[in-house]
mmCIF file of C-alpha atoms in Angstrom:
data_model
loop_
_atom_site.group_PDB
_atom_site.id
_atom_site.type_symbol
_atom_site.label_atom_id
_atom_site.label_comp_id
_atom_site.label_asym_id
_atom_site.label_seq_id
_atom_site.Cartn_x
_atom_site.Cartn_y
_atom_site.Cartn_z
ATOM 1 C CA MET A 4 0.055 0.100 0.039
ATOM 2 C CA LYS A 5 1.157 3.473 -0.786
ATOM 3 C CA ASP A 6 1.537 5.886 2.025
ATOM 4 C CA CYS A 7 -0.817 8.828 1.859
ATOM 5 C CA GLU A 8 0.674 12.311 2.806
ATOM 6 C CA TYR A 9 -1.447 15.255 3.676
ATOM 7 C CA GLN A 10 -0.067 18.850 3.148
ATOM 8 C CA GLN A 11 -1.642 22.019 4.232
ATOM 9 C CA ILE A 12 -2.032 24.368 1.427
ATOM 10 C CA SER A 13 -1.709 27.934 1.900
ATOM 11 C CA PRO A 14 -4.638 30.146 0.785
ATOM 12 C CA GLY A 15 -2.402 32.417 -1.141
ATOM 13 C CA ALA A 16 -0.628 29.650 -2.987
ATOM 14 C CA ALA A 17 -0.908 29.283 -6.726
ATOM 15 C CA PRO A 18 -2.919 26.565 -8.058
ATOM 16 C CA PRO A 19 -1.254 23.417 -9.114
ATOM 17 C CA PRO A 20 -0.525 23.153 -12.872
ATOM 18 C CA ALA A 21 -3.115 21.389 -14.857
ATOM 19 C CA SER A 22 -2.367 17.921 -16.495
ATOM 20 C CA PRO A 23 -1.903 17.650 -20.281
ATOM 21 C CA GLY A 24 -5.184 15.659 -20.682
ATOM 22 C CA ALA A 25 -7.237 17.868 -18.286
ATOM 23 C CA ARG A 26 -10.131 19.952 -19.764
ATOM 24 C CA ARG A 27 -9.611 23.737 -19.571
ATOM 25 C CA PRO A 28 -12.544 25.681 -17.935
ATOM 26 C CA GLY A 29 -14.269 28.098 -20.430
ATOM 27 C CA PRO A 30 -14.213 31.792 -20.336
ATOM 28 C CA ALA A 31 -15.980 33.453 -17.332
ATOM 29 C CA ALA A 32 -19.276 34.934 -17.912
ATOM 30 C CA PRO A 33 -19.372 38.707 -18.297
ATOM 31 C CA PRO A 34 -20.227 40.656 -15.244
ATOM 32 C CA GLY A 35 -23.733 41.867 -14.802
ATOM 33 C CA PRO A 36 -24.926 45.355 -14.151
ATOM 34 C CA GLY A 37 -24.254 44.962 -10.553
ATOM 35 C CA PRO A 38 -23.771 42.443 -7.713
ATOM 36 C CA GLY A 39 -27.037 40.928 -6.975
ATOM 37 C CA PRO A 40 -28.200 40.369 -3.490
ATOM 38 C CA PRO A 41 -27.081 37.207 -1.731
ATOM 39 C CA PRO A 42 -29.561 34.360 -1.716
ATOM 40 C CA PRO A 43 -31.714 34.391 1.439
ATOM 41 C CA ALA A 44 -30.651 31.960 4.071
ATOM 42 C CA ALA A 45 -32.781 28.906 4.475
ATOM 43 C CA ALA A 46 -34.996 29.318 7.567
ATOM 44 C CA PRO A 47 -34.502 26.590 10.243
ATOM 45 C CA ARG A 48 -37.193 24.082 10.039
ATOM 46 C CA TRP A 49 -38.498 21.925 12.848
ATOM 47 C CA SER A 50 -38.289 18.271 12.390
ATOM 48 C CA SER A 51 -41.545 16.438 12.909
ATOM 49 C CA SER A 52 -39.708 13.782 15.010
ATOM 50 C CA GLY A 53 -37.537 13.874 18.000
ATOM 51 C CA SER A 54 -38.061 15.065 21.442
ATOM 52 C CA GLY A 55 -36.034 18.320 21.496
ATOM 53 C CA SER A 56 -37.246 21.282 23.529
ATOM 54 C CA GLY A 57 -36.539 24.002 21.022
ATOM 55 C CA SER A 58 -33.208 23.100 19.517
ATOM 56 C CA LEU A 59 -32.768 23.738 15.658
ATOM 57 C CA GLY A 60 -33.947 20.972 13.457
ATOM 58 C CA ARG A 61 -36.426 19.701 16.065
ATOM 59 C CA ARG A 62 -39.981 20.617 16.794
ATOM 60 C CA PRO A 63 -40.734 21.100 20.473
ATOM 61 C CA ARG A 64 -43.258 18.487 21.406
ATOM 62 C CA ARG A 65 -45.844 18.770 24.274
ATOM 63 C CA LYS A 66 -46.299 15.854 26.836
ATOM 64 C CA TRP A 67 -49.754 15.157 25.647
ATOM 65 C CA GLU A 68 -48.264 14.116 22.172
ATOM 66 C CA VAL A 69 -46.385 11.353 23.768
ATOM 67 C CA PHE A 70 -48.844 10.487 26.447
ATOM 68 C CA PRO A 71 -48.674 6.616 26.873
ATOM 69 C CA GLY A 72 -52.329 6.018 27.487
ATOM 70 C CA ARG A 73 -55.138 5.602 25.048
ATOM 71 C CA ASN A 74 -56.662 9.047 25.689
ATOM 72 C CA ARG A 75 -57.294 11.552 22.896
ATOM 73 C CA PHE A 76 -56.425 15.266 23.538
ATOM 74 C CA TYR A 77 -57.877 18.388 22.043
ATOM 75 C CA CYS A 78 -57.207 22.162 22.046
ATOM 76 C CA GLY A 79 -53.519 21.618 22.502
ATOM 77 C CA GLY A 80 -53.867 19.082 25.482
ATOM 78 C CA ARG A 81 -56.305 21.259 27.529
ATOM 79 C CA LEU A 82 -59.087 18.691 26.989
ATOM 80 C CA MET A 83 -58.955 14.904 27.147
ATOM 81 C CA LEU A 84 -61.327 12.174 26.261
ATOM 82 C CA ALA A 85 -61.202 8.369 26.022
ATOM 83 C CA GLY A 86 -60.105 6.806 22.832
ATOM 84 C CA HIS A 87 -63.673 5.644 21.831
ATOM 85 C CA GLY A 88 -66.101 8.589 21.920
ATOM 86 C CA GLY A 89 -68.879 7.301 19.812
ATOM 87 C CA VAL A 90 -71.153 6.636 22.758
ATOM 88 C CA PHE A 91 -70.350 9.968 24.239
ATOM 89 C CA ALA A 92 -71.501 11.490 20.904
ATOM 90 C CA LEU A 93 -74.770 9.459 21.253
ATOM 91 C CA THR A 94 -75.180 10.891 24.667
ATOM 92 C CA LEU A 95 -74.923 14.450 23.383
ATOM 93 C CA LEU A 96 -77.178 13.776 20.486
ATOM 94 C CA LEU A 97 -80.071 12.373 22.803
ATOM 95 C CA ILE A 98 -79.837 15.276 25.227
ATOM 96 C CA LEU A 99 -79.629 18.027 22.527
ATOM 97 C CA THR A 100 -82.425 16.417 20.318
ATOM 98 C CA THR A 101 -84.885 15.949 23.315
ATOM 99 C CA THR A 102 -84.260 19.463 24.673
ATOM 100 C CA VAL A 103 -84.403 21.252 21.412
ATOM 101 C CA LEU A 104 -87.614 19.626 20.446
ATOM 102 C CA PHE A 105 -89.134 20.404 23.847
ATOM 103 C CA PHE A 106 -88.199 24.179 23.514
ATOM 104 C CA VAL A 107 -89.578 24.463 19.885
ATOM 105 C CA PHE A 108 -92.809 22.422 20.087
ATOM 106 C CA ASP A 109 -93.924 22.295 23.792
ATOM 107 C CA CYS A 110 -92.616 25.400 25.688
ATOM 108 C CA PRO A 111 -94.464 27.903 23.487
ATOM 109 C CA PHE A 112 -97.856 26.266 24.141
ATOM 110 C CA LEU A 113 -97.109 25.599 27.847
ATOM 111 C CA ALA A 114 -95.907 29.196 28.433
ATOM 112 C CA ARG A 115 -99.157 30.615 27.024
ATOM 113 C CA GLN A 116 -101.530 28.293 28.708
ATOM 114 C CA LEU A 117 -99.786 27.666 32.067
ATOM 115 C CA THR A 118 -96.702 29.886 33.104
ATOM 116 C CA LEU A 119 -93.579 31.162 31.704
ATOM 117 C CA ALA A 120 -91.575 29.500 34.477
ATOM 118 C CA ILE A 121 -91.707 26.130 32.553
ATOM 119 C CA PRO A 122 -89.044 27.194 29.853
ATOM 120 C CA ILE A 123 -86.981 28.971 32.536
ATOM 121 C CA ILE A 124 -86.708 25.932 34.697
ATOM 122 C CA ALA A 125 -85.937 23.664 31.666
ATOM 123 C CA ALA A 126 -83.273 26.161 30.381
ATOM 124 C CA ILE A 127 -81.551 26.062 33.936
ATOM 125 C CA LEU A 128 -81.622 22.386 34.183
ATOM 126 C CA PHE A 129 -80.376 21.981 30.641
ATOM 127 C CA PHE A 130 -77.380 24.323 31.025
ATOM 128 C CA PHE A 131 -76.573 22.459 34.375
ATOM 129 C CA VAL A 132 -76.780 19.011 32.782
ATOM 130 C CA MET A 133 -74.417 20.034 29.946
ATOM 131 C CA SER A 134 -71.946 21.726 32.254
ATOM 132 C CA CYS A 135 -71.650 18.721 34.508
ATOM 133 C CA LEU A 136 -71.404 16.295 31.379
ATOM 134 C CA LEU A 137 -68.549 18.392 29.712
ATOM 135 C CA GLN A 138 -66.729 18.667 33.046
ATOM 136 C CA THR A 139 -66.980 14.877 33.611
ATOM 137 C CA SER A 140 -65.784 13.998 30.022
ATOM 138 C CA PHE A 141 -62.923 16.537 29.587
ATOM 139 C CA THR A 142 -61.515 16.421 33.092
ATOM 140 C CA ASP A 143 -58.553 14.299 34.114
ATOM 141 C CA PRO A 144 -60.207 11.551 36.263
ATOM 142 C CA GLY A 145 -57.005 11.279 38.441
ATOM 143 C CA ILE A 146 -54.547 9.486 36.311
ATOM 144 C CA LEU A 147 -51.300 8.511 38.056
ATOM 145 C CA PRO A 148 -48.105 8.913 36.026
ATOM 146 C CA ARG A 149 -46.230 5.733 35.231
ATOM 147 C CA ALA A 150 -43.008 4.902 37.002
ATOM 148 C CA THR A 151 -39.789 6.458 35.666
ATOM 149 C CA VAL A 152 -36.969 4.300 34.465
ATOM 150 C CA CYS A 153 -35.051 4.676 37.799
ATOM 151 C CA GLU A 154 -38.116 4.100 39.886
ATOM 152 C CA ALA A 155 -39.045 0.977 37.894
ATOM 153 C CA ALA A 156 -35.574 -0.412 38.078
ATOM 154 C CA ALA A 157 -35.282 0.259 41.836
ATOM 155 C CA LEU A 158 -38.686 -1.342 42.437
ATOM 156 C CA GLU A 159 -37.827 -4.484 40.391
ATOM 157 C CA LYS A 160 -34.536 -4.653 42.373
ATOM 158 C CA GLN A 161 -36.259 -4.441 45.718
ATOM 159 C CA ILE A 162 -38.841 -7.089 44.643
ATOM 160 C CA ASP A 163 -36.031 -9.480 43.591
ATOM 161 C CA ASN A 164 -34.401 -9.007 46.894
ATOM 162 C CA THR A 165 -37.416 -10.013 48.640
ATOM 163 C CA GLY A 166 -37.635 -13.291 46.834
ATOM 164 C CA SER A 167 -36.662 -16.716 48.402
ATOM 165 C CA SER A 168 -34.068 -19.130 47.188
ATOM 166 C CA THR A 169 -36.690 -21.306 45.558
ATOM 167 C CA TYR A 170 -37.939 -20.995 42.136
ATOM 168 C CA ARG A 171 -41.231 -19.265 43.304
ATOM 169 C CA PRO A 172 -41.438 -15.681 41.912
ATOM 170 C CA PRO A 173 -41.297 -13.101 44.416
ATOM 171 C CA PRO A 174 -44.678 -11.674 45.762
ATOM 172 C CA ARG A 175 -45.888 -8.539 43.970
ATOM 173 C CA THR A 176 -48.127 -7.208 46.844
ATOM 174 C CA ARG A 177 -47.810 -4.819 49.635
ATOM 175 C CA GLU A 178 -50.025 -4.030 52.561
ATOM 176 C CA VAL A 179 -50.818 -0.805 54.350
ATOM 177 C CA MET A 180 -52.889 -0.162 57.524
ATOM 178 C CA ILE A 181 -55.859 2.154 57.048
ATOM 179 C CA ASN A 182 -58.152 2.762 60.022
ATOM 180 C CA GLY A 183 -57.176 -0.540 61.567
ATOM 181 C CA GLN A 184 -57.987 -2.410 58.353
ATOM 182 C CA MET A 185 -55.168 -4.035 56.319
ATOM 183 C CA VAL A 186 -55.435 -3.079 52.734
ATOM 184 C CA LYS A 187 -53.476 -4.814 49.982
ATOM 185 C CA LEU A 188 -51.681 -3.007 47.261
ATOM 186 C CA LYS A 189 -51.415 -4.764 43.943
ATOM 187 C CA TYR A 190 -48.587 -4.350 41.438
ATOM 188 C CA CYS A 191 -49.415 -2.813 38.064
ATOM 189 C CA PHE A 192 -47.176 -4.397 35.310
ATOM 190 C CA THR A 193 -48.094 -1.612 32.879
ATOM 191 C CA CYS A 194 -47.407 1.394 35.065
ATOM 192 C CA LYS A 195 -44.587 -0.384 36.932
ATOM 193 C CA MET A 196 -45.674 0.490 40.342
ATOM 194 C CA PHE A 197 -47.768 -0.652 43.373
ATOM 195 C CA ARG A 198 -51.304 0.902 42.974
ATOM 196 C CA PRO A 199 -52.329 3.190 45.818
ATOM 197 C CA PRO A 200 -55.399 2.249 47.769
ATOM 198 C CA ARG A 201 -58.742 2.449 45.687
ATOM 199 C CA THR A 202 -56.644 2.776 42.576
ATOM 200 C CA SER A 203 -57.320 0.442 39.519
ATOM 201 C CA HIS A 204 -55.987 0.232 36.066
ATOM 202 C CA CYS A 205 -58.631 0.925 33.391
ATOM 203 C CA SER A 206 -58.224 -1.538 30.561
ATOM 204 C CA VAL A 207 -59.946 0.930 28.124
ATOM 205 C CA CYS A 208 -57.871 4.114 28.745
ATOM 206 C CA ASP A 209 -54.796 2.102 29.849
ATOM 207 C CA ASN A 210 -54.161 4.330 32.873
ATOM 208 C CA CYS A 211 -54.075 3.833 36.638
ATOM 209 C CA VAL A 212 -56.794 6.016 38.137
ATOM 210 C CA GLU A 213 -57.011 7.314 41.755
ATOM 211 C CA ARG A 214 -60.357 6.242 43.478
ATOM 212 C CA PHE A 215 -61.353 4.427 40.261
ATOM 213 C CA ASP A 216 -65.046 4.178 40.150
ATOM 214 C CA HIS A 217 -65.721 2.764 36.590
ATOM 215 C CA HIS A 218 -65.207 3.674 32.976
ATOM 216 C CA CYS A 219 -68.346 5.182 31.543
ATOM 217 C CA PRO A 220 -68.670 5.050 27.752
ATOM 218 C CA TRP A 221 -71.688 7.425 28.081
ATOM 219 C CA VAL A 222 -69.522 10.336 29.242
ATOM 220 C CA GLY A 223 -66.406 9.071 27.330
ATOM 221 C CA ASN A 224 -64.086 8.988 30.235
ATOM 222 C CA CYS A 225 -63.061 7.209 33.320
ATOM 223 C CA VAL A 226 -64.916 8.171 36.540
ATOM 224 C CA GLY A 227 -62.283 8.655 39.231
ATOM 225 C CA ARG A 228 -61.252 10.936 42.057
ATOM 226 C CA ARG A 229 -61.149 14.165 40.226
ATOM 227 C CA ASN A 230 -64.404 13.905 38.314
ATOM 228 C CA TYR A 231 -66.715 11.791 40.313
ATOM 229 C CA ARG A 232 -68.556 14.815 41.765
ATOM 230 C CA PHE A 233 -69.226 16.051 38.199
ATOM 231 C CA PHE A 234 -70.551 12.689 37.191
ATOM 232 C CA TYR A 235 -72.847 12.483 40.236
ATOM 233 C CA ALA A 236 -74.139 15.930 39.559
ATOM 234 C CA PHE A 237 -74.580 15.084 35.946
ATOM 235 C CA ILE A 238 -76.792 11.910 36.460
ATOM 236 C CA LEU A 239 -78.718 13.599 39.263
ATOM 237 C CA SER A 240 -79.514 16.718 37.250
ATOM 238 C CA LEU A 241 -80.271 14.594 34.108
ATOM 239 C CA SER A 242 -82.852 12.523 35.994
ATOM 240 C CA PHE A 243 -84.571 15.805 37.150
ATOM 241 C CA LEU A 244 -84.391 17.132 33.427
ATOM 242 C CA THR A 245 -85.776 13.907 32.069
ATOM 243 C CA ALA A 246 -88.670 13.730 34.539
ATOM 244 C CA PHE A 247 -89.454 17.469 34.065
ATOM 245 C CA ILE A 248 -89.653 17.179 30.283
ATOM 246 C CA PHE A 249 -91.643 13.930 30.456
ATOM 247 C CA ALA A 250 -94.200 15.538 32.710
ATOM 248 C CA CYS A 251 -94.446 18.610 30.578
ATOM 249 C CA VAL A 252 -94.944 16.792 27.432
ATOM 250 C CA VAL A 253 -97.773 14.657 29.030
ATOM 251 C CA THR A 254 -99.440 17.965 30.189
ATOM 252 C CA HIS A 255 -99.042 19.498 26.755
ATOM 253 C CA LEU A 256 -100.778 16.418 25.021
ATOM 254 C CA THR A 257 -103.552 16.353 27.681
ATOM 255 C CA LEU A 258 -104.307 20.054 27.333
ATOM 256 C CA ARG A 259 -104.191 19.880 23.560
ATOM 257 C CA SER A 260 -106.499 16.779 23.423
ATOM 258 C CA GLN A 261 -109.290 18.500 25.370
ATOM 259 C CA GLY A 262 -112.424 18.372 23.142
ATOM 260 C CA SER A 263 -110.826 16.102 20.655
ATOM 261 C CA ASN A 264 -109.569 12.569 20.114
ATOM 262 C CA PHE A 265 -106.181 11.874 21.992
ATOM 263 C CA LEU A 266 -105.012 9.638 19.038
ATOM 264 C CA SER A 267 -105.447 12.472 16.644
ATOM 265 C CA THR A 268 -103.631 14.798 18.920
ATOM 266 C CA LEU A 269 -100.712 12.333 18.860
ATOM 267 C CA LYS A 270 -100.797 12.470 15.012
ATOM 268 C CA GLU A 271 -100.609 16.207 14.997
ATOM 269 C CA THR A 272 -97.588 16.347 17.369
ATOM 270 C CA PRO A 273 -95.049 13.881 16.338
ATOM 271 C CA ALA A 274 -92.245 15.671 17.931
ATOM 272 C CA SER A 275 -93.842 15.505 21.406
ATOM 273 C CA VAL A 276 -94.405 11.742 20.907
ATOM 274 C CA LEU A 277 -90.793 11.385 20.182
ATOM 275 C CA GLU A 278 -89.797 13.242 23.281
ATOM 276 C CA LEU A 279 -92.151 11.125 25.222
ATOM 277 C CA VAL A 280 -90.595 7.906 23.916
ATOM 278 C CA ILE A 281 -87.013 9.029 24.512
ATOM 279 C CA CYS A 282 -87.853 10.211 28.153
ATOM 280 C CA PHE A 283 -89.945 7.124 29.001
ATOM 281 C CA PHE A 284 -87.186 4.554 28.095
ATOM 282 C CA SER A 285 -84.384 6.685 29.611
ATOM 283 C CA ILE A 286 -85.893 7.783 32.937
ATOM 284 C CA TRP A 287 -85.849 4.292 34.438
ATOM 285 C CA SER A 288 -82.085 3.746 33.849
ATOM 286 C CA ILE A 289 -81.200 7.371 34.849
ATOM 287 C CA LEU A 290 -83.234 7.151 37.944
ATOM 288 C CA GLY A 291 -81.853 3.705 39.005
ATOM 289 C CA LEU A 292 -78.239 4.876 38.285
ATOM 290 C CA SER A 293 -78.825 7.981 40.375
ATOM 291 C CA GLY A 294 -80.200 6.020 43.343
ATOM 292 C CA PHE A 295 -77.246 3.507 43.221
ATOM 293 C CA HIS A 296 -74.737 6.183 43.285
ATOM 294 C CA THR A 297 -76.423 7.995 45.987
ATOM 295 C CA TYR A 298 -76.058 4.731 48.047
ATOM 296 C CA LEU A 299 -72.363 4.662 47.089
ATOM 297 C CA VAL A 300 -71.867 8.351 48.150
ATOM 298 C CA ALA A 301 -73.606 7.794 51.458
ATOM 299 C CA SER A 302 -71.440 4.760 52.189
ATOM 300 C CA ASN A 303 -68.265 6.204 50.732
ATOM 301 C CA LEU A 304 -67.858 3.303 48.332
ATOM 302 C CA THR A 305 -66.880 3.105 44.702
ATOM 303 C CA THR A 306 -68.710 1.061 41.823
ATOM 304 C CA ASN A 307 -65.496 -0.993 41.584
ATOM 305 C CA GLU A 308 -65.350 -1.895 45.319
ATOM 306 C CA ASP A 309 -69.122 -2.690 45.269
ATOM 307 C CA ILE A 310 -68.914 -5.030 42.335
ATOM 308 C CA LYS A 311 -65.856 -6.795 43.653
ATOM 309 C CA GLY A 312 -67.324 -6.942 47.176
ATOM 310 C CA SER A 313 -64.198 -5.466 48.803
ATOM 311 C CA TRP A 314 -65.901 -4.626 52.153
ATOM 312 C CA SER A 315 -68.811 -7.098 51.963
ATOM 313 C CA SER A 316 -69.401 -10.846 51.839
ATOM 314 C CA LYS A 317 -70.631 -10.764 48.162
ATOM 315 C CA ARG A 318 -67.945 -13.365 47.105
ATOM 316 C CA GLY A 319 -68.503 -15.644 50.000
ATOM 317 C CA GLY A 320 -65.688 -14.297 52.177
ATOM 318 C CA GLU A 321 -65.989 -12.651 55.531
ATOM 319 C CA ALA A 322 -67.369 -9.163 55.478
ATOM 320 C CA SER A 323 -65.013 -6.430 56.669
ATOM 321 C CA VAL A 324 -65.488 -2.855 57.714
ATOM 322 C CA ASN A 325 -64.952 -0.125 55.045
ATOM 323 C CA PRO A 326 -61.976 1.743 56.301
ATOM 324 C CA TYR A 327 -62.771 4.763 54.167
ATOM 325 C CA SER A 328 -66.239 5.313 55.690
ATOM 326 C CA HIS A 329 -66.572 8.092 58.324
ATOM 327 C CA LYS A 330 -69.552 6.379 59.921
ATOM 328 C CA SER A 331 -71.906 9.184 59.063
ATOM 329 C CA VAL A 332 -73.922 9.690 55.956
ATOM 330 C CA ILE A 333 -73.542 13.602 56.009
ATOM 331 C CA THR A 334 -69.692 13.278 56.579
ATOM 332 C CA ASN A 335 -69.310 10.721 53.735
ATOM 333 C CA CYS A 336 -71.391 12.887 51.353
ATOM 334 C CA CYS A 337 -69.264 15.910 52.292
ATOM 335 C CA ALA A 338 -66.013 13.990 51.858
ATOM 336 C CA VAL A 339 -66.891 12.597 48.527
ATOM 337 C CA LEU A 340 -68.697 15.526 46.938
ATOM 338 C CA CYS A 341 -67.426 18.626 48.808
ATOM 339 C CA GLY A 342 -63.800 17.782 49.518
ATOM 340 C CA PRO A 343 -60.877 19.777 47.933
ATOM 341 C CA LEU A 344 -60.175 18.916 44.308
ATOM 342 C CA PRO A 345 -56.627 17.468 43.950
ATOM 343 C CA PRO A 346 -54.540 18.874 41.206
ATOM 344 C CA SER A 347 -53.793 16.763 38.102
ATOM 345 C CA LEU A 348 -50.560 14.837 38.312
ATOM 346 C CA ILE A 349 -49.965 14.825 34.569
ATOM 347 C CA ASP A 350 -48.577 17.882 32.935
ATOM 348 C CA ARG A 351 -50.229 17.758 29.624
ATOM 349 C CA ARG A 352 -49.317 21.144 28.349
ATOM 350 C CA GLY A 353 -45.525 20.954 29.348
ATOM 351 C CA PHE A 354 -42.671 20.367 26.946
ATOM 352 C CA VAL A 355 -40.899 17.006 26.653
ATOM 353 C CA GLN A 356 -37.267 17.535 27.754
ATOM 354 C CA ALA A 357 -34.407 16.809 25.382
ATOM 355 C CA ASP A 358 -33.044 13.792 27.400
ATOM 356 C CA THR A 359 -36.463 12.172 28.070
ATOM 357 C CA VAL A 360 -36.793 8.574 26.858
ATOM 358 C CA LEU A 361 -40.142 8.333 25.028
ATOM 359 C CA PRO A 362 -42.253 5.445 26.059
ATOM 360 C CA SER A 363 -43.198 2.738 23.450
ATOM 361 C CA PRO A 364 -46.825 1.525 23.133
ATOM 362 C CA ILE A 365 -47.595 -1.504 25.355
ATOM 363 C CA ARG A 366 -50.715 -3.372 25.903
ATOM 364 C CA SER A 367 -52.142 -3.328 29.505
ATOM 365 C CA ASP A 368 -52.535 -7.103 29.442
ATOM 366 C CA GLU A 369 -48.908 -7.805 28.714
ATOM 367 C CA PRO A 370 -46.916 -8.304 31.931
ATOM 368 C CA ALA A 371 -43.673 -7.511 30.092
ATOM 369 C CA CYS A 372 -40.718 -5.966 31.612
ATOM 370 C CA GLY A 373 -40.371 -3.119 29.028
ATOM 371 C CA ALA A 374 -43.232 -0.954 30.135
ATOM 372 C CA LYS A 375 -43.550 2.571 29.016
ATOM 373 C CA PRO A 376 -41.906 4.909 31.495
ATOM 374 C CA ASP A 377 -42.216 8.785 31.013
ATOM 375 C CA ALA A 378 -40.075 10.738 33.327
ATOM 376 C CA SER A 379 -41.637 14.096 32.544
ATOM 377 C CA MET A 380 -45.343 13.288 32.628
ATOM 378 C CA VAL A 381 -45.516 14.634 36.245
ATOM 379 C CA GLU A 382 -46.323 18.241 37.094
ATOM 380 C CA ASN A 383 -44.193 19.746 39.771
ATOM 381 C CA VAL A 384 -47.078 19.956 42.472
ATOM 382 C CA PRO A 385 -45.983 20.983 45.990
ATOM 383 C CA GLY A 386 -46.751 18.302 48.520
ATOM 384 C CA ARG A 387 -47.071 15.524 45.951
ATOM 385 C CA ILE A 388 -44.597 13.152 44.555
ATOM 386 C CA LYS A 389 -44.086 11.497 41.211
ATOM 387 C CA ASN A 390 -45.664 8.296 42.154
ATOM 388 C CA PRO A 391 -47.856 7.792 45.281
ATOM 389 C CA ILE A 392 -46.582 4.342 45.917
ATOM 390 C CA LEU A 393 -42.730 3.978 45.381
ATOM 391 C CA LEU A 394 -40.811 0.742 46.254
ATOM 392 C CA GLY A 395 -43.684 -0.950 47.889
ATOM 393 C CA ALA A 396 -44.141 1.675 50.723
ATOM 394 C CA PRO A 397 -46.738 4.339 51.237
ATOM 395 C CA VAL A 398 -46.396 7.932 50.150
ATOM 396 C CA PHE A 399 -44.621 9.050 53.265
ATOM 397 C CA MET A 400 -41.442 7.507 52.047
ATOM 398 C CA ARG A 401 -40.662 10.815 50.346
ATOM 399 C CA SER A 402 -43.031 13.028 52.279
ATOM 400 C CA SER A 403 -44.278 13.221 55.913
ATOM 401 C CA GLN A 404 -46.913 11.007 57.333
ATOM 402 C CA ALA A 405 -49.163 14.108 57.746
ATOM 403 C CA GLU A 406 -48.989 14.793 53.979
ATOM 404 C CA ALA A 407 -49.649 11.156 53.342
ATOM 405 C CA ALA A 408 -52.914 11.306 55.448
ATOM 406 C CA THR A 409 -54.178 14.000 53.077
ATOM 407 C CA TRP A 410 -54.811 11.676 50.260
ATOM 408 C CA LEU A 411 -55.283 8.292 51.983
ATOM 409 C CA LYS A 412 -58.461 9.379 53.459
ATOM 410 C CA PRO A 413 -59.576 9.322 56.228
ATOM 411 C CA SER A 414 -56.290 8.307 57.992
ATOM 412 C CA LEU A 415 -53.212 6.339 57.370
ATOM 413 C CA ALA A 416 -51.113 4.256 59.759
ATOM 414 C CA PRO A 417 -47.476 3.412 58.928
ATOM 415 C CA GLY A 418 -47.406 0.678 56.306
ATOM 416 C CA ARG A 419 -45.267 -2.388 56.358
ATOM 417 C CA THR A 420 -43.844 -4.726 53.758
ATOM 418 C CA PRO A 421 -44.305 -8.489 53.945
#
């Protein structure tokens, strides 16, 4: 092989002589009338991929764009909804159709014949129902951020250290004492953490939700700690609105049919008949749902706990005392419906940091080790931590026991690990 030598050429040196067979360059083009303006520099473009936070060549991405759950976000991450919103659209269609038909075809007659208070009451109920529905649907129900890479690794290390020398896998449960009742914490393979008390993983939204009640397709969202009060107000006010419209439509048809045949009156008012049918088949389910959740609120229970029989003998086990009940109906109602609304733990509007490892999609039913951590999905909220349960211990591993008692209602005793 020939050795290659590199020489530094001075900028003022003459060009090397051309070889005999080399093609000589043609004559230079004559100069124009004047030197033209230099071409404009290309504007820096943001790349559609990458997780940069504002560097050239990368588009800054919001955290809602890389959210690991199955939720959909609107208005730049300000509003969130479940992945399947078809039933929610049907709910809006039924409410809007029934109310608009009532205001157009029934309220003018009732206002002339009876009182002007009927359309006013209906309007107040309608706006209250829509307000509660939208708040329930677009509010964060209490989603817990998934464990970061460091937290998941430390937790897996601790779980492995607690295992025995046999081939039996180490237990993935922890226990905490709440009001003298031992509560078992289950491990979530998707979120890579031990779920706090009353927390469950929603298989539809693929998120762990605090005080998980149920996933309601009619509102298009999970019902949890942060939107349960809006959900309860929605079904309660909707039952009043449905019963009010049903009674007013019956009154309208009765007054209009005086002196004529009732069947002919029904043929003349098809819109009122449609309202009557919708309200008749809806009122029973809505009233039953309102009564059931009134019982849950008075007992400080959730639908998930009632179905599983966590504090009763529904599954043949021994009945235990509900550790979250305050032994008073009024106190339970105030604690569930009037307590302070906790802040959201997911910073949807924040920017993804440049060194953040973006999570890859994973199914909630896959107990794989490569779960989707997102280190920056947590909002810097004073008094809160990134994950309420870390390394199998209660929240006061990072904060004081008094701070832990503020979210493990009504009280929390020091937890222990098996």
